[in-house]
Amino acid sequence: MPAAPAMSSLLDTVATERHRLRGEEVSARFLGTVSSGIAAWEAAVTAFDAGGEAAQALPAVAEAFAMADDTAAVARAAEDVIRMGVAKPLDVLVVGLAQVNRELVRENRRPVAMVRKAAAMERRATSRWRGAEGRKGLLVNRDLQLEEARLAVRDVLSDAREVAALLRRWRSQPVP
């Protein structure tokens, strides 16, 4: 399931408890994580368009939507509370945001794998044992791999932007 429908479902679930969720900080941190992931991919795609190397972009995009350790600890604690059956609306929100985050990370795996493959092609193209034709062929294949990655990134970014827009809209609504 894409992350945007999961986010919409979560926000519908906690809509009646909005007054209790006033001032919570978890959704702001989650929004920051999604926004930084979007920014990392946009910077990587811009670098690819300018002729940048995949190996340089790989560290930033590999962890693009990774949840911070403190937020992950809060999510684990909320999952435990829900499992015990004494959940508050904030716990439901935290667990839902963690699930949406997992979906984004899952969607992110495909383009990251493509960028890793392109980075491996770049490394092999620098081998001194390859002839000029072999290097050119590898670099052409790398460019094709990066083009496929761009297409996959477009889908991930579309979903991530929709998640961010839903959450921003929900956070900006007045509390009844």
mmCIF file with all atom_site columns, C-alpha atoms in Angstrom:
data_model
loop_
_atom_site.group_PDB
_atom_site.id
_atom_site.type_symbol
_atom_site.label_atom_id
_atom_site.label_alt_id
_atom_site.label_comp_id
_atom_site.label_asym_id
_atom_site.label_entity_id
_atom_site.label_seq_id
_atom_site.pdbx_PDB_ins_code
_atom_site.Cartn_x
_atom_site.Cartn_y
_atom_site.Cartn_z
_atom_site.occupancy
_atom_site.B_iso_or_equiv
_atom_site.pdbx_formal_charge
_atom_site.auth_seq_id
_atom_site.auth_comp_id
_atom_site.auth_asym_id
_atom_site.auth_atom_id
_atom_site.pdbx_PDB_model_num
ATOM 1   C CA . MET A 1 1   ? 0.000   0.000  0.000   1.00 0.00 ? 1   MET A CA 1
ATOM 2   C CA . PRO A 1 2   ? 1.460   3.383  -0.907  1.00 0.00 ? 2   PRO A CA 1
ATOM 3   C CA . ALA A 1 3   ? 2.199   5.736  1.954   1.00 0.00 ? 3   ALA A CA 1
ATOM 4   C CA . ALA A 1 4   ? -0.289  8.469  0.997   1.00 0.00 ? 4   ALA A CA 1
ATOM 5   C CA . PRO A 1 5   ? -3.443  6.320  1.369   1.00 0.00 ? 5   PRO A CA 1
ATOM 6   C CA . ALA A 1 6   ? -2.057  4.971  4.647   1.00 0.00 ? 6   ALA A CA 1
ATOM 7   C CA . MET A 1 7   ? -1.530  8.541  5.868   1.00 0.00 ? 7   MET A CA 1
ATOM 8   C CA . SER A 1 8   ? -5.031  9.556  4.813   1.00 0.00 ? 8   SER A CA 1
ATOM 9   C CA . SER A 1 9   ? -6.501  6.582  6.654   1.00 0.00 ? 9   SER A CA 1
ATOM 10  C CA . LEU A 1 10  ? -4.475  7.388  9.766   1.00 0.00 ? 10  LEU A CA 1
ATOM 11  C CA . LEU A 1 11  ? -5.577  11.012 9.793   1.00 0.00 ? 11  LEU A CA 1
ATOM 12  C CA . ASP A 1 12  ? -9.205  9.952  9.388   1.00 0.00 ? 12  ASP A CA 1
ATOM 13  C CA . THR A 1 13  ? -8.769  7.581  12.337  1.00 0.00 ? 13  THR A CA 1
ATOM 14  C CA . VAL A 1 14  ? -7.399  10.247 14.692  1.00 0.00 ? 14  VAL A CA 1
ATOM 15  C CA . ALA A 1 15  ? -9.615  13.083 13.424  1.00 0.00 ? 15  ALA A CA 1
ATOM 16  C CA . THR A 1 16  ? -12.082 12.742 16.286  1.00 0.00 ? 16  THR A CA 1
ATOM 17  C CA . GLU A 1 17  ? -9.275  12.986 18.843  1.00 0.00 ? 17  GLU A CA 1
ATOM 18  C CA . ARG A 1 18  ? -7.706  16.078 17.332  1.00 0.00 ? 18  ARG A CA 1
ATOM 19  C CA . HIS A 1 19  ? -8.246  18.169 20.458  1.00 0.00 ? 19  HIS A CA 1
ATOM 20  C CA . ARG A 1 20  ? -6.186  15.672 22.487  1.00 0.00 ? 20  ARG A CA 1
ATOM 21  C CA . LEU A 1 21  ? -3.338  15.757 19.976  1.00 0.00 ? 21  LEU A CA 1
ATOM 22  C CA . ARG A 1 22  ? -2.875  19.498 20.203  1.00 0.00 ? 22  ARG A CA 1
ATOM 23  C CA . GLY A 1 23  ? 0.765   20.402 20.732  1.00 0.00 ? 23  GLY A CA 1
ATOM 24  C CA . GLU A 1 24  ? 2.200   16.966 19.997  1.00 0.00 ? 24  GLU A CA 1
ATOM 25  C CA . GLU A 1 25  ? 5.685   17.047 18.519  1.00 0.00 ? 25  GLU A CA 1
ATOM 26  C CA . VAL A 1 26  ? 5.879   13.654 16.780  1.00 0.00 ? 26  VAL A CA 1
ATOM 27  C CA . SER A 1 27  ? 4.060   14.716 13.621  1.00 0.00 ? 27  SER A CA 1
ATOM 28  C CA . ALA A 1 28  ? 6.386   17.713 13.255  1.00 0.00 ? 28  ALA A CA 1
ATOM 29  C CA . ARG A 1 29  ? 9.431   15.427 13.504  1.00 0.00 ? 29  ARG A CA 1
ATOM 30  C CA . PHE A 1 30  ? 7.867   13.024 11.020  1.00 0.00 ? 30  PHE A CA 1
ATOM 31  C CA . LEU A 1 31  ? 7.152   15.891 8.646   1.00 0.00 ? 31  LEU A CA 1
ATOM 32  C CA . GLY A 1 32  ? 10.789  16.968 8.981   1.00 0.00 ? 32  GLY A CA 1
ATOM 33  C CA . THR A 1 33  ? 11.950  13.443 8.122   1.00 0.00 ? 33  THR A CA 1
ATOM 34  C CA . VAL A 1 34  ? 9.755   13.309 5.022   1.00 0.00 ? 34  VAL A CA 1
ATOM 35  C CA . SER A 1 35  ? 10.812  16.807 3.938   1.00 0.00 ? 35  SER A CA 1
ATOM 36  C CA . SER A 1 36  ? 14.511  16.008 4.341   1.00 0.00 ? 36  SER A CA 1
ATOM 37  C CA . GLY A 1 37  ? 14.041  12.790 2.353   1.00 0.00 ? 37  GLY A CA 1
ATOM 38  C CA . ILE A 1 38  ? 12.357  14.721 -0.442  1.00 0.00 ? 38  ILE A CA 1
ATOM 39  C CA . ALA A 1 39  ? 15.164  17.297 -0.399  1.00 0.00 ? 39  ALA A CA 1
ATOM 40  C CA . ALA A 1 40  ? 17.829  14.567 -0.518  1.00 0.00 ? 40  ALA A CA 1
ATOM 41  C CA . TRP A 1 41  ? 16.280  12.952 -3.584  1.00 0.00 ? 41  TRP A CA 1
ATOM 42  C CA . GLU A 1 42  ? 15.740  16.279 -5.334  1.00 0.00 ? 42  GLU A CA 1
ATOM 43  C CA . ALA A 1 43  ? 19.400  17.186 -4.762  1.00 0.00 ? 43  ALA A CA 1
ATOM 44  C CA . ALA A 1 44  ? 20.504  13.786 -6.039  1.00 0.00 ? 44  ALA A CA 1
ATOM 45  C CA . VAL A 1 45  ? 18.398  14.033 -9.196  1.00 0.00 ? 45  VAL A CA 1
ATOM 46  C CA . THR A 1 46  ? 19.704  17.556 -9.808  1.00 0.00 ? 46  THR A CA 1
ATOM 47  C CA . ALA A 1 47  ? 23.257  16.244 -9.404  1.00 0.00 ? 47  ALA A CA 1
ATOM 48  C CA . PHE A 1 48  ? 22.560  13.385 -11.825 1.00 0.00 ? 48  PHE A CA 1
ATOM 49  C CA . ASP A 1 49  ? 21.202  15.866 -14.366 1.00 0.00 ? 49  ASP A CA 1
ATOM 50  C CA . ALA A 1 50  ? 24.370  17.940 -13.999 1.00 0.00 ? 50  ALA A CA 1
ATOM 51  C CA . GLY A 1 51  ? 26.564  14.885 -14.585 1.00 0.00 ? 51  GLY A CA 1
ATOM 52  C CA . GLY A 1 52  ? 27.230  14.026 -10.934 1.00 0.00 ? 52  GLY A CA 1
ATOM 53  C CA . GLU A 1 53  ? 28.289  10.615 -9.787  1.00 0.00 ? 53  GLU A CA 1
ATOM 54  C CA . ALA A 1 54  ? 25.907  8.103  -8.255  1.00 0.00 ? 54  ALA A CA 1
ATOM 55  C CA . ALA A 1 55  ? 28.457  7.160  -5.595  1.00 0.00 ? 55  ALA A CA 1
ATOM 56  C CA . GLN A 1 56  ? 28.382  10.697 -4.176  1.00 0.00 ? 56  GLN A CA 1
ATOM 57  C CA . ALA A 1 57  ? 24.583  10.778 -3.925  1.00 0.00 ? 57  ALA A CA 1
ATOM 58  C CA . LEU A 1 58  ? 24.214  7.274  -2.517  1.00 0.00 ? 58  LEU A CA 1
ATOM 59  C CA . PRO A 1 59  ? 24.804  7.978  1.215   1.00 0.00 ? 59  PRO A CA 1
ATOM 60  C CA . ALA A 1 60  ? 22.186  10.743 1.328   1.00 0.00 ? 60  ALA A CA 1
ATOM 61  C CA . VAL A 1 61  ? 19.471  8.870  -0.569  1.00 0.00 ? 61  VAL A CA 1
ATOM 62  C CA . ALA A 1 62  ? 20.048  5.499  1.094   1.00 0.00 ? 62  ALA A CA 1
ATOM 63  C CA . GLU A 1 63  ? 18.858  6.928  4.405   1.00 0.00 ? 63  GLU A CA 1
ATOM 64  C CA . ALA A 1 64  ? 16.452  9.449  2.875   1.00 0.00 ? 64  ALA A CA 1
ATOM 65  C CA . PHE A 1 65  ? 13.354  8.555  4.897   1.00 0.00 ? 65  PHE A CA 1
ATOM 66  C CA . ALA A 1 66  ? 15.035  6.877  7.865   1.00 0.00 ? 66  ALA A CA 1
ATOM 67  C CA . MET A 1 67  ? 13.428  7.701  11.178  1.00 0.00 ? 67  MET A CA 1
ATOM 68  C CA . ALA A 1 68  ? 15.631  9.254  13.861  1.00 0.00 ? 68  ALA A CA 1
ATOM 69  C CA . ASP A 1 69  ? 16.578  6.965  16.742  1.00 0.00 ? 69  ASP A CA 1
ATOM 70  C CA . ASP A 1 70  ? 14.647  8.940  19.346  1.00 0.00 ? 70  ASP A CA 1
ATOM 71  C CA . THR A 1 71  ? 11.502  8.936  17.207  1.00 0.00 ? 71  THR A CA 1
ATOM 72  C CA . ALA A 1 72  ? 11.898  5.203  16.558  1.00 0.00 ? 72  ALA A CA 1
ATOM 73  C CA . ALA A 1 73  ? 12.155  4.606  20.307  1.00 0.00 ? 73  ALA A CA 1
ATOM 74  C CA . VAL A 1 74  ? 8.936   6.573  20.877  1.00 0.00 ? 74  VAL A CA 1
ATOM 75  C CA . ALA A 1 75  ? 7.242   4.483  18.164  1.00 0.00 ? 75  ALA A CA 1
ATOM 76  C CA . ARG A 1 76  ? 8.373   1.219  19.752  1.00 0.00 ? 76  ARG A CA 1
ATOM 77  C CA . ALA A 1 77  ? 7.063   2.347  23.132  1.00 0.00 ? 77  ALA A CA 1
ATOM 78  C CA . ALA A 1 78  ? 3.723   3.323  21.569  1.00 0.00 ? 78  ALA A CA 1
ATOM 79  C CA . GLU A 1 79  ? 3.481   -0.089 19.881  1.00 0.00 ? 79  GLU A CA 1
ATOM 80  C CA . ASP A 1 80  ? 3.994   -1.737 23.262  1.00 0.00 ? 80  ASP A CA 1
ATOM 81  C CA . VAL A 1 81  ? 1.270   0.417  24.823  1.00 0.00 ? 81  VAL A CA 1
ATOM 82  C CA . ILE A 1 82  ? -1.141  -0.475 22.028  1.00 0.00 ? 82  ILE A CA 1
ATOM 83  C CA . ARG A 1 83  ? -0.296  -4.154 22.397  1.00 0.00 ? 83  ARG A CA 1
ATOM 84  C CA . MET A 1 84  ? -1.156  -3.934 26.103  1.00 0.00 ? 84  MET A CA 1
ATOM 85  C CA . GLY A 1 85  ? -4.514  -2.374 25.236  1.00 0.00 ? 85  GLY A CA 1
ATOM 86  C CA . VAL A 1 86  ? -4.097  0.938  27.067  1.00 0.00 ? 86  VAL A CA 1
ATOM 87  C CA . ALA A 1 87  ? -3.442  3.183  24.099  1.00 0.00 ? 87  ALA A CA 1
ATOM 88  C CA . LYS A 1 88  ? -4.090  6.902  24.015  1.00 0.00 ? 88  LYS A CA 1
ATOM 89  C CA . PRO A 1 89  ? -4.802  8.801  20.786  1.00 0.00 ? 89  PRO A CA 1
ATOM 90  C CA . LEU A 1 90  ? -1.176  9.956  20.682  1.00 0.00 ? 90  LEU A CA 1
ATOM 91  C CA . ASP A 1 91  ? 0.000   6.340  20.711  1.00 0.00 ? 91  ASP A CA 1
ATOM 92  C CA . VAL A 1 92  ? -2.282  5.542  17.776  1.00 0.00 ? 92  VAL A CA 1
ATOM 93  C CA . LEU A 1 93  ? -0.904  8.537  15.889  1.00 0.00 ? 93  LEU A CA 1
ATOM 94  C CA . VAL A 1 94  ? 2.718   7.597  16.607  1.00 0.00 ? 94  VAL A CA 1
ATOM 95  C CA . VAL A 1 95  ? 2.255   3.982  15.512  1.00 0.00 ? 95  VAL A CA 1
ATOM 96  C CA . GLY A 1 96  ? 0.410   5.113  12.384  1.00 0.00 ? 96  GLY A CA 1
ATOM 97  C CA . LEU A 1 97  ? 3.179   7.542  11.495  1.00 0.00 ? 97  LEU A CA 1
ATOM 98  C CA . ALA A 1 98  ? 5.734   4.774  12.002  1.00 0.00 ? 98  ALA A CA 1
ATOM 99  C CA . GLN A 1 99  ? 3.783   2.554  9.599   1.00 0.00 ? 99  GLN A CA 1
ATOM 100 C CA . VAL A 1 100 ? 3.627   5.340  7.002   1.00 0.00 ? 100 VAL A CA 1
ATOM 101 C CA . ASN A 1 101 ? 7.363   5.816  7.466   1.00 0.00 ? 101 ASN A CA 1
ATOM 102 C CA . ARG A 1 102 ? 7.940   2.088  6.860   1.00 0.00 ? 102 ARG A CA 1
ATOM 103 C CA . GLU A 1 103 ? 5.977   2.371  3.619   1.00 0.00 ? 103 GLU A CA 1
ATOM 104 C CA . LEU A 1 104 ? 8.129   5.293  2.479   1.00 0.00 ? 104 LEU A CA 1
ATOM 105 C CA . VAL A 1 105 ? 11.310  3.383  3.346   1.00 0.00 ? 105 VAL A CA 1
ATOM 106 C CA . ARG A 1 106 ? 9.990   0.347  1.456   1.00 0.00 ? 106 ARG A CA 1
ATOM 107 C CA . GLU A 1 107 ? 9.207   2.477  -1.612  1.00 0.00 ? 107 GLU A CA 1
ATOM 108 C CA . ASN A 1 108 ? 12.654  4.059  -1.347  1.00 0.00 ? 108 ASN A CA 1
ATOM 109 C CA . ARG A 1 109 ? 14.454  0.706  -1.651  1.00 0.00 ? 109 ARG A CA 1
ATOM 110 C CA . ARG A 1 110 ? 13.930  0.318  -5.400  1.00 0.00 ? 110 ARG A CA 1
ATOM 111 C CA . PRO A 1 111 ? 15.488  3.613  -6.534  1.00 0.00 ? 111 PRO A CA 1
ATOM 112 C CA . VAL A 1 112 ? 18.291  3.213  -3.969  1.00 0.00 ? 112 VAL A CA 1
ATOM 113 C CA . ALA A 1 113 ? 19.110  -0.204 -5.430  1.00 0.00 ? 113 ALA A CA 1
ATOM 114 C CA . MET A 1 114 ? 19.251  1.368  -8.889  1.00 0.00 ? 114 MET A CA 1
ATOM 115 C CA . VAL A 1 115 ? 21.605  4.096  -7.685  1.00 0.00 ? 115 VAL A CA 1
ATOM 116 C CA . ARG A 1 116 ? 23.793  1.451  -5.998  1.00 0.00 ? 116 ARG A CA 1
ATOM 117 C CA . LYS A 1 117 ? 23.978  -0.446 -9.265  1.00 0.00 ? 117 LYS A CA 1
ATOM 118 C CA . ALA A 1 118 ? 24.937  2.754  -11.109 1.00 0.00 ? 118 ALA A CA 1
ATOM 119 C CA . ALA A 1 119 ? 27.627  3.461  -8.496  1.00 0.00 ? 119 ALA A CA 1
ATOM 120 C CA . ALA A 1 120 ? 29.027  -0.039 -9.013  1.00 0.00 ? 120 ALA A CA 1
ATOM 121 C CA . MET A 1 121 ? 29.156  0.598  -12.750 1.00 0.00 ? 121 MET A CA 1
ATOM 122 C CA . GLU A 1 122 ? 31.040  3.831  -12.091 1.00 0.00 ? 122 GLU A CA 1
ATOM 123 C CA . ARG A 1 123 ? 33.610  1.967  -9.998  1.00 0.00 ? 123 ARG A CA 1
ATOM 124 C CA . ARG A 1 124 ? 34.058  -0.717 -12.639 1.00 0.00 ? 124 ARG A CA 1
ATOM 125 C CA . ALA A 1 125 ? 34.439  1.942  -15.338 1.00 0.00 ? 125 ALA A CA 1
ATOM 126 C CA . THR A 1 126 ? 37.502  3.322  -13.550 1.00 0.00 ? 126 THR A CA 1
ATOM 127 C CA . SER A 1 127 ? 39.276  -0.023 -13.660 1.00 0.00 ? 127 SER A CA 1
ATOM 128 C CA . ARG A 1 128 ? 42.621  0.228  -15.405 1.00 0.00 ? 128 ARG A CA 1
ATOM 129 C CA . TRP A 1 129 ? 42.090  -3.220 -16.896 1.00 0.00 ? 129 TRP A CA 1
ATOM 130 C CA . ARG A 1 130 ? 39.190  -2.096 -19.040 1.00 0.00 ? 130 ARG A CA 1
ATOM 131 C CA . GLY A 1 131 ? 39.733  -0.673 -22.455 1.00 0.00 ? 131 GLY A CA 1
ATOM 132 C CA . ALA A 1 132 ? 38.270  2.623  -23.603 1.00 0.00 ? 132 ALA A CA 1
ATOM 133 C CA . GLU A 1 133 ? 35.313  0.902  -25.252 1.00 0.00 ? 133 GLU A CA 1
ATOM 134 C CA . GLY A 1 134 ? 34.529  -1.088 -22.099 1.00 0.00 ? 134 GLY A CA 1
ATOM 135 C CA . ARG A 1 135 ? 34.603  2.090  -20.015 1.00 0.00 ? 135 ARG A CA 1
ATOM 136 C CA . LYS A 1 136 ? 32.314  3.908  -22.438 1.00 0.00 ? 136 LYS A CA 1
ATOM 137 C CA . GLY A 1 137 ? 29.885  1.001  -22.476 1.00 0.00 ? 137 GLY A CA 1
ATOM 138 C CA . LEU A 1 138 ? 29.743  0.883  -18.686 1.00 0.00 ? 138 LEU A CA 1
ATOM 139 C CA . LEU A 1 139 ? 29.190  4.626  -18.464 1.00 0.00 ? 139 LEU A CA 1
ATOM 140 C CA . VAL A 1 140 ? 26.364  4.420  -20.995 1.00 0.00 ? 140 VAL A CA 1
ATOM 141 C CA . ASN A 1 141 ? 24.781  1.613  -18.980 1.00 0.00 ? 141 ASN A CA 1
ATOM 142 C CA . ARG A 1 142 ? 25.242  3.696  -15.835 1.00 0.00 ? 142 ARG A CA 1
ATOM 143 C CA . ASP A 1 143 ? 23.428  6.609  -17.459 1.00 0.00 ? 143 ASP A CA 1
ATOM 144 C CA . LEU A 1 144 ? 20.582  4.311  -18.468 1.00 0.00 ? 144 LEU A CA 1
ATOM 145 C CA . GLN A 1 145 ? 20.424  2.963  -14.908 1.00 0.00 ? 145 GLN A CA 1
ATOM 146 C CA . LEU A 1 146 ? 20.291  6.500  -13.515 1.00 0.00 ? 146 LEU A CA 1
ATOM 147 C CA . GLU A 1 147 ? 17.475  7.347  -15.928 1.00 0.00 ? 147 GLU A CA 1
ATOM 148 C CA . GLU A 1 148 ? 15.502  4.362  -14.642 1.00 0.00 ? 148 GLU A CA 1
ATOM 149 C CA . ALA A 1 149 ? 16.260  5.521  -11.101 1.00 0.00 ? 149 ALA A CA 1
ATOM 150 C CA . ARG A 1 150 ? 14.888  8.989  -11.955 1.00 0.00 ? 150 ARG A CA 1
ATOM 151 C CA . LEU A 1 151 ? 11.607  7.412  -13.017 1.00 0.00 ? 151 LEU A CA 1
ATOM 152 C CA . ALA A 1 152 ? 11.395  5.370  -9.824  1.00 0.00 ? 152 ALA A CA 1
ATOM 153 C CA . VAL A 1 153 ? 12.293  8.431  -7.753  1.00 0.00 ? 153 VAL A CA 1
ATOM 154 C CA . ARG A 1 154 ? 9.499   10.393 -9.395  1.00 0.00 ? 154 ARG A CA 1
ATOM 155 C CA . ASP A 1 155 ? 6.972   7.882  -8.018  1.00 0.00 ? 155 ASP A CA 1
ATOM 156 C CA . VAL A 1 156 ? 8.530   7.909  -4.544  1.00 0.00 ? 156 VAL A CA 1
ATOM 157 C CA . LEU A 1 157 ? 8.630   11.706 -4.453  1.00 0.00 ? 157 LEU A CA 1
ATOM 158 C CA . SER A 1 158 ? 5.051   11.959 -5.624  1.00 0.00 ? 158 SER A CA 1
ATOM 159 C CA . ASP A 1 159 ? 3.911   9.757  -2.764  1.00 0.00 ? 159 ASP A CA 1
ATOM 160 C CA . ALA A 1 160 ? 6.141   11.501 -0.211  1.00 0.00 ? 160 ALA A CA 1
ATOM 161 C CA . ARG A 1 161 ? 4.929   14.945 -1.281  1.00 0.00 ? 161 ARG A CA 1
ATOM 162 C CA . GLU A 1 162 ? 1.331   13.809 -0.933  1.00 0.00 ? 162 GLU A CA 1
ATOM 163 C CA . VAL A 1 163 ? 2.069   12.451 2.563   1.00 0.00 ? 163 VAL A CA 1
ATOM 164 C CA . ALA A 1 164 ? 3.707   15.752 3.537   1.00 0.00 ? 164 ALA A CA 1
ATOM 165 C CA . ALA A 1 165 ? 0.818   17.778 2.105   1.00 0.00 ? 165 ALA A CA 1
ATOM 166 C CA . LEU A 1 166 ? -1.762  15.689 3.986   1.00 0.00 ? 166 LEU A CA 1
ATOM 167 C CA . LEU A 1 167 ? 0.110   16.081 7.241   1.00 0.00 ? 167 LEU A CA 1
ATOM 168 C CA . ARG A 1 168 ? 0.669   19.826 6.764   1.00 0.00 ? 168 ARG A CA 1
ATOM 169 C CA . ARG A 1 169 ? -3.027  20.309 6.020   1.00 0.00 ? 169 ARG A CA 1
ATOM 170 C CA . TRP A 1 170 ? -4.002  18.257 9.079   1.00 0.00 ? 170 TRP A CA 1
ATOM 171 C CA . ARG A 1 171 ? -1.587  20.170 11.340  1.00 0.00 ? 171 ARG A CA 1
ATOM 172 C CA . SER A 1 172 ? -2.816  23.549 10.078  1.00 0.00 ? 172 SER A CA 1
ATOM 173 C CA . GLN A 1 173 ? -6.521  22.843 10.633  1.00 0.00 ? 173 GLN A CA 1
ATOM 174 C CA . PRO A 1 174 ? -8.004  24.601 13.629  1.00 0.00 ? 174 PRO A CA 1
ATOM 175 C CA . VAL A 1 175 ? -8.669  22.390 16.624  1.00 0.00 ? 175 VAL A CA 1
ATOM 176 C CA . PRO A 1 176 ? -12.381 22.160 17.449  1.00 0.00 ? 176 PRO A CA 1
#
